[in-house]
Coordinates of C-alpha atoms and ligand atoms in Angstrom, one line a residue:
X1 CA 137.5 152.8 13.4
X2 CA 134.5 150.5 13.6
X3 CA 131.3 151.5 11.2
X4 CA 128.5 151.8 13.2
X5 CA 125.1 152.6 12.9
X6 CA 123.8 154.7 16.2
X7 CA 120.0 155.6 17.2
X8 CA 119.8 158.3 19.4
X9 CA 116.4 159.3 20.8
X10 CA 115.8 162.3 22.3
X11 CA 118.0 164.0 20.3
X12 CA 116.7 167.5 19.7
X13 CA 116.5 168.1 23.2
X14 CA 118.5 169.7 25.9
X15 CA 121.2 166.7 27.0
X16 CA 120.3 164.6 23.3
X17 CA 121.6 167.6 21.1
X18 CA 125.0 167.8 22.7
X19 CA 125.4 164.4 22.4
X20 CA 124.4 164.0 18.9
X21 CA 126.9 167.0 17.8
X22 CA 129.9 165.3 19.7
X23 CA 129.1 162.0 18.3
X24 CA 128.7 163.4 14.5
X25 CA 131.8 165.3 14.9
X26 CA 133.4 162.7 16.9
X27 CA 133.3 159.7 14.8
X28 CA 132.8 160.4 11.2
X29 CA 132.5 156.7 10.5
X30 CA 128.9 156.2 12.6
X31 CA 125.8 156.5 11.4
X32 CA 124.3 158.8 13.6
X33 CA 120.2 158.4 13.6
X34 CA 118.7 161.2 15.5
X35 CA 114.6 159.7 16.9
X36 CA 112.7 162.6 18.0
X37 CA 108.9 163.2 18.6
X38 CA 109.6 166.9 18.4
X39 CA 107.1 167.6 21.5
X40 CA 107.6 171.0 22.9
X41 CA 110.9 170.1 24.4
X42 CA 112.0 168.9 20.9
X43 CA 114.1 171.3 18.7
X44 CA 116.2 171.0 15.8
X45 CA 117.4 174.9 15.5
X46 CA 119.8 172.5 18.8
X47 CA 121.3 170.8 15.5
X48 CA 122.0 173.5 12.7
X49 CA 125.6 173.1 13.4
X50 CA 125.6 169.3 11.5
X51 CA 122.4 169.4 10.3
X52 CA 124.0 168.6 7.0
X53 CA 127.2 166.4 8.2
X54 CA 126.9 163.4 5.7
X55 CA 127.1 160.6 8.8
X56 CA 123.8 162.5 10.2
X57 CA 120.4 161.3 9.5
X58 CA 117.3 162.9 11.7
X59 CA 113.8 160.8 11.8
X60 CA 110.7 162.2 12.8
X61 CA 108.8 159.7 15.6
X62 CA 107.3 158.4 18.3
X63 CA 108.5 155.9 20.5
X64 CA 105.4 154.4 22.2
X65 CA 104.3 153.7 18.1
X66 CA 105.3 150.4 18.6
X67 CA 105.4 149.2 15.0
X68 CA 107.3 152.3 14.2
X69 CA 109.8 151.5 16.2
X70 CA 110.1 147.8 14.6
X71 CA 110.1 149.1 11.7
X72 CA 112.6 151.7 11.8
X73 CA 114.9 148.8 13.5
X74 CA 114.4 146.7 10.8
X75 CA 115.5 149.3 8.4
X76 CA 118.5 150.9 9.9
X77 CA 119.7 147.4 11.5
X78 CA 121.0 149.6 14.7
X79 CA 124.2 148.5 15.8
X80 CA 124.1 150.9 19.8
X81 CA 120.7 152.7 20.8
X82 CA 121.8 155.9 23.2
X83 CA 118.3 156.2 24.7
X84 CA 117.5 159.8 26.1
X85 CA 113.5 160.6 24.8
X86 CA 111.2 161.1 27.7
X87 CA 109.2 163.4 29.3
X88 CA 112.0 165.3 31.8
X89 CA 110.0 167.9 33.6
X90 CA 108.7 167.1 37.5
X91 CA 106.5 170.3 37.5
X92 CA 104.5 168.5 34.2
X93 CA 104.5 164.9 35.6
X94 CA 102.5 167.0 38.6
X95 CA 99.9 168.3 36.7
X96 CA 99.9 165.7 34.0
X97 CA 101.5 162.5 34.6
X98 CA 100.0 160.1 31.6
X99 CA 102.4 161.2 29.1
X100 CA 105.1 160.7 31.5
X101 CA 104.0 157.0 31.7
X102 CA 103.8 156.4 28.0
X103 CA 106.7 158.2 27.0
X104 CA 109.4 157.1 29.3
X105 CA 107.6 153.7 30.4
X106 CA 106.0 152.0 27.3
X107 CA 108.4 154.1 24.8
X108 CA 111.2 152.0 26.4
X109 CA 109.5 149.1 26.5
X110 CA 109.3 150.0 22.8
X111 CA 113.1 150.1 22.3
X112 CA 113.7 147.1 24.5
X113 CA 111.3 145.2 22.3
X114 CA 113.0 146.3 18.7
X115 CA 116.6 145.6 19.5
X116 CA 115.9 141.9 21.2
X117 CA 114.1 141.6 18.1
X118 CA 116.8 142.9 15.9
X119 CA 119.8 141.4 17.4
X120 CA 118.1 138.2 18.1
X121 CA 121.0 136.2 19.7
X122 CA 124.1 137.9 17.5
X123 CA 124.7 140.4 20.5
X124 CA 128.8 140.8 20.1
X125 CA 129.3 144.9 19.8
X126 CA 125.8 145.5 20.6
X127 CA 124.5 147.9 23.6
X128 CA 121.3 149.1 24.9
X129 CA 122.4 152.6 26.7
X130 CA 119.6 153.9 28.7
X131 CA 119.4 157.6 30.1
X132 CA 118.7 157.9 33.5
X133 CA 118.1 160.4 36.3
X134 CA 119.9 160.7 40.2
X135 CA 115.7 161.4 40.8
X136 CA 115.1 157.6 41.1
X137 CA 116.8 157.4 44.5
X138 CA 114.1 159.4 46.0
X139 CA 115.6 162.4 48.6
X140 CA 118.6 163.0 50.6
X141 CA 118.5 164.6 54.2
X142 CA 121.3 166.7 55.2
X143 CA 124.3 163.7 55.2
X144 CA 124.9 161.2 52.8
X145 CA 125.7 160.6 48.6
X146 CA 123.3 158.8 46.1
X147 CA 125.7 155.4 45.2
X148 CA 124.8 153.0 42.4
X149 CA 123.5 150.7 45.0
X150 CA 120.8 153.0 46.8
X151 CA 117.2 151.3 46.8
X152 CA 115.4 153.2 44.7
X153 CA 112.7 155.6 46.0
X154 CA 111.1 157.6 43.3
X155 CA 109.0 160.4 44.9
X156 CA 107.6 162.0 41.7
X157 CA 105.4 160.4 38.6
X158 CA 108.5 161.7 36.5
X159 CA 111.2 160.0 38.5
X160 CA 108.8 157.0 38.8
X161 CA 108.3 156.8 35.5
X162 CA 112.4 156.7 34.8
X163 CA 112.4 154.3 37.8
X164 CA 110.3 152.0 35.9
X165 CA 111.8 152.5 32.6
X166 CA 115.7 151.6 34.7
X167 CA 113.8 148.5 36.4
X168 CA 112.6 147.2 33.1
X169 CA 116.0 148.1 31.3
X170 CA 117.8 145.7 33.7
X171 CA 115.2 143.1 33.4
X172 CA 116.0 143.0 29.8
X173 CA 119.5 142.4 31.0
X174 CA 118.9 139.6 33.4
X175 CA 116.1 137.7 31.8
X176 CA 117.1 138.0 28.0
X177 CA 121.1 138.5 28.3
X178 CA 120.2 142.0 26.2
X179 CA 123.8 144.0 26.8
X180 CA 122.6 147.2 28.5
X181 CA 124.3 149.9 30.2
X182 CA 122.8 152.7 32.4
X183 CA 123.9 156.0 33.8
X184 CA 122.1 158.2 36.8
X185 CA 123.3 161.5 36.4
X186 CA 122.4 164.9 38.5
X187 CA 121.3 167.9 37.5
X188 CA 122.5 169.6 34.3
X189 CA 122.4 172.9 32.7
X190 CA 124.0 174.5 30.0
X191 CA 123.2 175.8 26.2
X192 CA 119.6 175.2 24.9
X193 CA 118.3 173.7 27.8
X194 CA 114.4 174.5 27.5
X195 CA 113.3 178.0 29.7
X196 CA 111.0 175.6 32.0
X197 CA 113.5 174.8 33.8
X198 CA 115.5 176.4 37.0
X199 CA 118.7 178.0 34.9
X200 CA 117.2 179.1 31.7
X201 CA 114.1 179.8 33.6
X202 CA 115.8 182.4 35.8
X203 CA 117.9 183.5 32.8
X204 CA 115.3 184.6 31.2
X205 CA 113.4 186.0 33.9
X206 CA 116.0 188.3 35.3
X207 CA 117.1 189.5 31.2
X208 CA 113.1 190.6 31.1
X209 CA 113.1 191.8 34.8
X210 CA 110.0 190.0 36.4
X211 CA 109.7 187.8 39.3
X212 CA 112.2 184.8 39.7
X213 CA 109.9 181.7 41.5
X214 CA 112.0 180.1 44.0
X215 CA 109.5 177.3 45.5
X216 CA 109.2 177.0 49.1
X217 CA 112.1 178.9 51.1
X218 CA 114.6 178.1 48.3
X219 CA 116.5 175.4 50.8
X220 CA 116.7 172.7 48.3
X221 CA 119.7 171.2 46.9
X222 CA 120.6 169.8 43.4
X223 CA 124.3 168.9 42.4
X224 CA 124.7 170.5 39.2
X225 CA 126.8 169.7 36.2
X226 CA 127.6 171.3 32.7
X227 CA 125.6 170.0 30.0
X228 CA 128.9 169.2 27.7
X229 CA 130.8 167.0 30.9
X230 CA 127.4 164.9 31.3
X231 CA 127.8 164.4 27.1
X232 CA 131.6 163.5 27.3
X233 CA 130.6 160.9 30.4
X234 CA 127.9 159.5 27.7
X235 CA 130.6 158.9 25.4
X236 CA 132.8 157.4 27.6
X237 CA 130.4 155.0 29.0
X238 CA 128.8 153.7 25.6
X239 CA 132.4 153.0 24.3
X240 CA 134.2 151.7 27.4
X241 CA 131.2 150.7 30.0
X242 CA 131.2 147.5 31.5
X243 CA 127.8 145.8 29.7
X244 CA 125.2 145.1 32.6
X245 CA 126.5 148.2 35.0
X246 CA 125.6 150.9 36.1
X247 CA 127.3 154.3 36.5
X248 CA 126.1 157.4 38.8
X249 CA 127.5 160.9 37.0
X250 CA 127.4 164.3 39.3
X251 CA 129.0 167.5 39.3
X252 CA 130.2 166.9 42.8
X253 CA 128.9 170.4 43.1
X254 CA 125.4 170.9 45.6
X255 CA 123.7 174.0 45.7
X256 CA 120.9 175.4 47.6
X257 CA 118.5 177.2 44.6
X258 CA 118.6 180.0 46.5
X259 CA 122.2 180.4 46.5
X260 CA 122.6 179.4 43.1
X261 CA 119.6 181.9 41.8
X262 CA 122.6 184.5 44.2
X263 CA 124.9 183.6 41.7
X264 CA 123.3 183.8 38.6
X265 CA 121.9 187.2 39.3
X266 CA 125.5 188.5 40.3
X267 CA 126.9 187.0 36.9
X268 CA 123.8 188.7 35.2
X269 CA 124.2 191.9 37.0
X270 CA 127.8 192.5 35.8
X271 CA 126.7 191.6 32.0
X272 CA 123.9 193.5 31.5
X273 CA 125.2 196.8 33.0
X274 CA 122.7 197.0 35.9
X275 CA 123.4 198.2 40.0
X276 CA 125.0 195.2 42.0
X277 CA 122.2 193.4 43.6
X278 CA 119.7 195.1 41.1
X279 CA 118.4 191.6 39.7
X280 CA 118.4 189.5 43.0
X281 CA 115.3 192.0 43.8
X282 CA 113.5 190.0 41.6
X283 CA 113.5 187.3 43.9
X284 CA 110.0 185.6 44.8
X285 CA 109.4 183.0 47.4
X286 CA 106.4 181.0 45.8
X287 CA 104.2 177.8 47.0
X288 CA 106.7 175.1 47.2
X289 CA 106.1 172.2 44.2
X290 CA 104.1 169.0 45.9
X291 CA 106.4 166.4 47.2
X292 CA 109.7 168.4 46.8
X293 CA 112.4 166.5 47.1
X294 CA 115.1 168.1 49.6
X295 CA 118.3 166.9 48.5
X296 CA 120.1 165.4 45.3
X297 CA 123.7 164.8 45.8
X298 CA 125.8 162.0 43.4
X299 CA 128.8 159.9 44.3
X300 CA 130.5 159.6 41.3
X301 CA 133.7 157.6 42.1
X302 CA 132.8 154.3 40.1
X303 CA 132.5 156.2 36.7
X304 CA 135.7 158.1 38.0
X305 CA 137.8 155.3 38.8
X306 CA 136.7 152.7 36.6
X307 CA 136.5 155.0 33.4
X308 CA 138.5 158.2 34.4
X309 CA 136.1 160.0 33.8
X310 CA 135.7 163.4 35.6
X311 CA 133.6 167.0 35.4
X312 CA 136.0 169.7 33.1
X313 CA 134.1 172.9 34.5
X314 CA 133.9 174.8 38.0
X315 CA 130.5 176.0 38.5
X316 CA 131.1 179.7 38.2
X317 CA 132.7 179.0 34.8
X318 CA 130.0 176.7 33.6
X319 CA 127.7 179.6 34.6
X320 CA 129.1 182.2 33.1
X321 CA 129.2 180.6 29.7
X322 CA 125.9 179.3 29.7
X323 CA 124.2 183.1 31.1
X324 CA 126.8 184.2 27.9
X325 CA 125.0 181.5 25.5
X326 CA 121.3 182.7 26.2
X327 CA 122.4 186.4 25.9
X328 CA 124.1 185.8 22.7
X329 CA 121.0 183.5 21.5
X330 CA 117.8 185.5 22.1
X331 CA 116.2 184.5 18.7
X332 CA 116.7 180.6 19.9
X333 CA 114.4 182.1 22.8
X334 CA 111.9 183.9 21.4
X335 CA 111.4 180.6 18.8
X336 CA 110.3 178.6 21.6
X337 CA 108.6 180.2 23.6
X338 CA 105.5 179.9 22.1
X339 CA 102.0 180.5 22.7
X340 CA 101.8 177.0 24.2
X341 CA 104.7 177.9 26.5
X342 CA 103.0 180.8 27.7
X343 CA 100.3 178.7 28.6
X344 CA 102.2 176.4 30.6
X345 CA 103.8 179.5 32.2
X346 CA 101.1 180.7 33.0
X347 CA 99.1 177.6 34.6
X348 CA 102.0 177.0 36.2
X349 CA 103.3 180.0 38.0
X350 CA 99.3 182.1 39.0
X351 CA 98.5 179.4 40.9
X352 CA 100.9 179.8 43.3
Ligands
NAD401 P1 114.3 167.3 27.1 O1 112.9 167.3 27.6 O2 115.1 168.5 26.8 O3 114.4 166.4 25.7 C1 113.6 165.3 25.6 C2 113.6 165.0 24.1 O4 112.8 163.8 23.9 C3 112.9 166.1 23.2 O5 113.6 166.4 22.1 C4 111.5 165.4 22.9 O6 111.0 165.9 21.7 C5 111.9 163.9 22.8 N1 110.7 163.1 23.1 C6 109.8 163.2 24.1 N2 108.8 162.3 23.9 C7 109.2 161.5 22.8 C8 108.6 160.4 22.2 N3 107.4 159.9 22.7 N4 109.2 159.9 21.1 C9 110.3 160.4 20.6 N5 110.9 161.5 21.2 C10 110.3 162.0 22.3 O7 115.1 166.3 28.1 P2 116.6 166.4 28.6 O8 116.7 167.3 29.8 O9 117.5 166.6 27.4 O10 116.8 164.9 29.2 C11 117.2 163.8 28.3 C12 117.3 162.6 29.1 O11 118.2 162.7 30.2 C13 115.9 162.2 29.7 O12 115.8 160.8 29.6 C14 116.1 162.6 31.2 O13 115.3 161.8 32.0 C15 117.6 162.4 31.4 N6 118.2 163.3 32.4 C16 118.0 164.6 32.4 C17 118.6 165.4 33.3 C18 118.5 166.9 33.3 O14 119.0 167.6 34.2 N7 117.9 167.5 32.3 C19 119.4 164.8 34.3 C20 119.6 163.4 34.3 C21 119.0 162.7 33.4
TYD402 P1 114.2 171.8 37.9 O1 115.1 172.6 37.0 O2 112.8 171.7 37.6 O3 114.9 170.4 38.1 P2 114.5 169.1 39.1 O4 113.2 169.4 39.7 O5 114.4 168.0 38.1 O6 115.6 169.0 40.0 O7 114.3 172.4 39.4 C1 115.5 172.5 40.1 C2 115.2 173.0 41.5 O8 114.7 174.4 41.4 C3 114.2 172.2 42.2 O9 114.5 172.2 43.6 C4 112.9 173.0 42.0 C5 113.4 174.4 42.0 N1 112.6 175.4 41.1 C6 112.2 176.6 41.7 O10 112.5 176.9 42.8 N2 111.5 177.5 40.8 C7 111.2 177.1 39.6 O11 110.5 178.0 38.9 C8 111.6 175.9 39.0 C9 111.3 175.5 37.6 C10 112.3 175.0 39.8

């Protein structure tokens, strides 16, 4: 196997964890360097399992610190950057979108800027993989799939902000020959995704019985997949994309939140003893988000055709083992939810 050296960003986070473990297990001969900020979304109790694995380095940044980013380039002499750092929740670009622009807009500018320095014109074996969200295409009505060719739309300052960062990716492509690749993927969920969002949010909820917000009437869709399929798809694409594409990933799986939220409390029901339909009382209708988008729904046949690649779980099962994850993992909980996730909670939620 080829020695390389790897930056991943992002990688104490929800999706950027799960990828750095598979690649440190995976290929013992990278260098794995793990960039993270460590904001609040940021934690490295995701990475005690190979913490210590001798091909894993972690490195404590920012990204929009331009001359830290040249630097660190210059020192590590990257060979593939797996770009997943940004800002990732809509609810926080509402109420505070500058750090969304920074992060995911000048941060990638950032990286964009290092490795044409870096690699100058010796760009055989090199690639630019930037992380990217289904969010850009804007929002589906009832009919119709999100392909790689829908006109972007962005209806949120976090999916404009990774519409941006996608544009400027590809103009890195086209006017500098920099090899890039991109994916779009859906929804995911999963182990140590942070309690903000709509799984862990609801797991957590119904364990400590209080009110589950659903926004509006609960009619929106998302097409969710399972955190470990969306790092398996990363893989695949950063060793056998086409340089230049770009690949949609989905679950093929569109729920309603309202439906899903029926789910999980079922599942959490028969695991923590209580009366069937006990925790879907819980249930609270609250002021829909501004600008909602209705519908997310991915066509994923170029990734599966062109790399065989395909989701491993069923949604029930994906489910289950992630309700089974944050039951078993309470301590990973309680760490994080901080004071300054209280806060949030609460800014966020009395207002409605
Ligand atoms: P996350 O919020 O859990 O993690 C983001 C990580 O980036 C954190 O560890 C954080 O500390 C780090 N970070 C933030 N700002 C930084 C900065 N300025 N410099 C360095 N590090 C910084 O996000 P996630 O859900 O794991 O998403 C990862 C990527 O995947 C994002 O680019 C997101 O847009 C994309 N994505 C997410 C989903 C999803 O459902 N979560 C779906 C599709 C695409
Ligand atoms: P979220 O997990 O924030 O992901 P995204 O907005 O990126 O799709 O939300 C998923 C869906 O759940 C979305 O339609 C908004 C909705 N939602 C609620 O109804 N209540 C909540 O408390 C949260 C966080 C989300």
């Amino acid at each position: 196997m080829t020695k390389k050296t790897i930056l991943i960003t992002g990688g104490a986070g929800f999706i950027g964890s799960h990828v750095v473990k598979l690649f440190v297990n995976k290929y013992p001969d990278y260098k794995i360097v793990n960039l993270d900020k460590l904001t609040y979304a940021g934690n490295l109790e995701n990475l005690t399992d190979i913490e210590n694995a001798p091909n894993y380095e972690f490195v404590k940044g920012d990204i929009v610190d331009d001359s830290f980013v040249f630097e660190l380039f210059s020192k590590y002499q990257f060979d593939g950057v797996v770009h997943l750092a940004a800002e990732s929740h809509v609810d926080r670009s509402i109420a505070n979108p500058n750090e969304f622009i920074k992060t995911n807009i000048v941060g990638t500018v950032n990286l964009l800027n290092a490795a044409r320095n870096i690699w100058n014109d010796n760009l055989t074996g090199k690639l630019f993989y930037h992380i990217s969200t289904d969010e850009v295409y804007g929002s589906l009505g009832d009919e119709g799939l999100f392909i790689e060719e829908t006109s972007y739309d962005p209806r949120s300052p976090y999916s404009a902000s990774k519409a941006s960062s996608d544009h400027l990716v590809r103009a890195y492509f086209h006017t500098f020959k920099l090899p890039i690749v991109i994916t779009n993927c859906s929804n995911n969920y999963g182990p140590n995704q942070f309690p903000e969002k709509l799984v862990p949010l609801a797991i957590n909820n119904i364990k400590k019985n209080v009110p589950i917000p659903i926004y509006g009437k609960g009619e929106n869709i998302r097409d969710w997949l399972f955190v470990e399929d969306h790092a398996n798809a990363i893989d695949l694409v950063f060793h056998k994309g086409n340089v230049g594409e770009t690949y949609n990933i989905g679950g093929n799986n569109e729920w309603t939140n309202i439906s899903l939220i029926h789910a999980l409390c079922k599942i959490m029901d028969e695991k923590l003893g209580r009366e069937k339909g006990e925790s879907e009382q819980l249930i609270t209708f609250v002021k829909d988000r501004a600008g909602h988008d209705l519908r997310y729904a991915i066509d994923s046949s170029k990734i599966q055709n062109e790399l065989g690649w395909e989701p491993s779980l069923q949604f029930e099962e994906g489910l289950d083992k992630t309700v089974d994850w944050y039951l078993a993992n309470s301590e990973w909980l309680e760490h994080i939810l901080s004071g300054d996730y209280e806060k949030y909670y609460e800014d966020q939620y009395n207002k409605r």
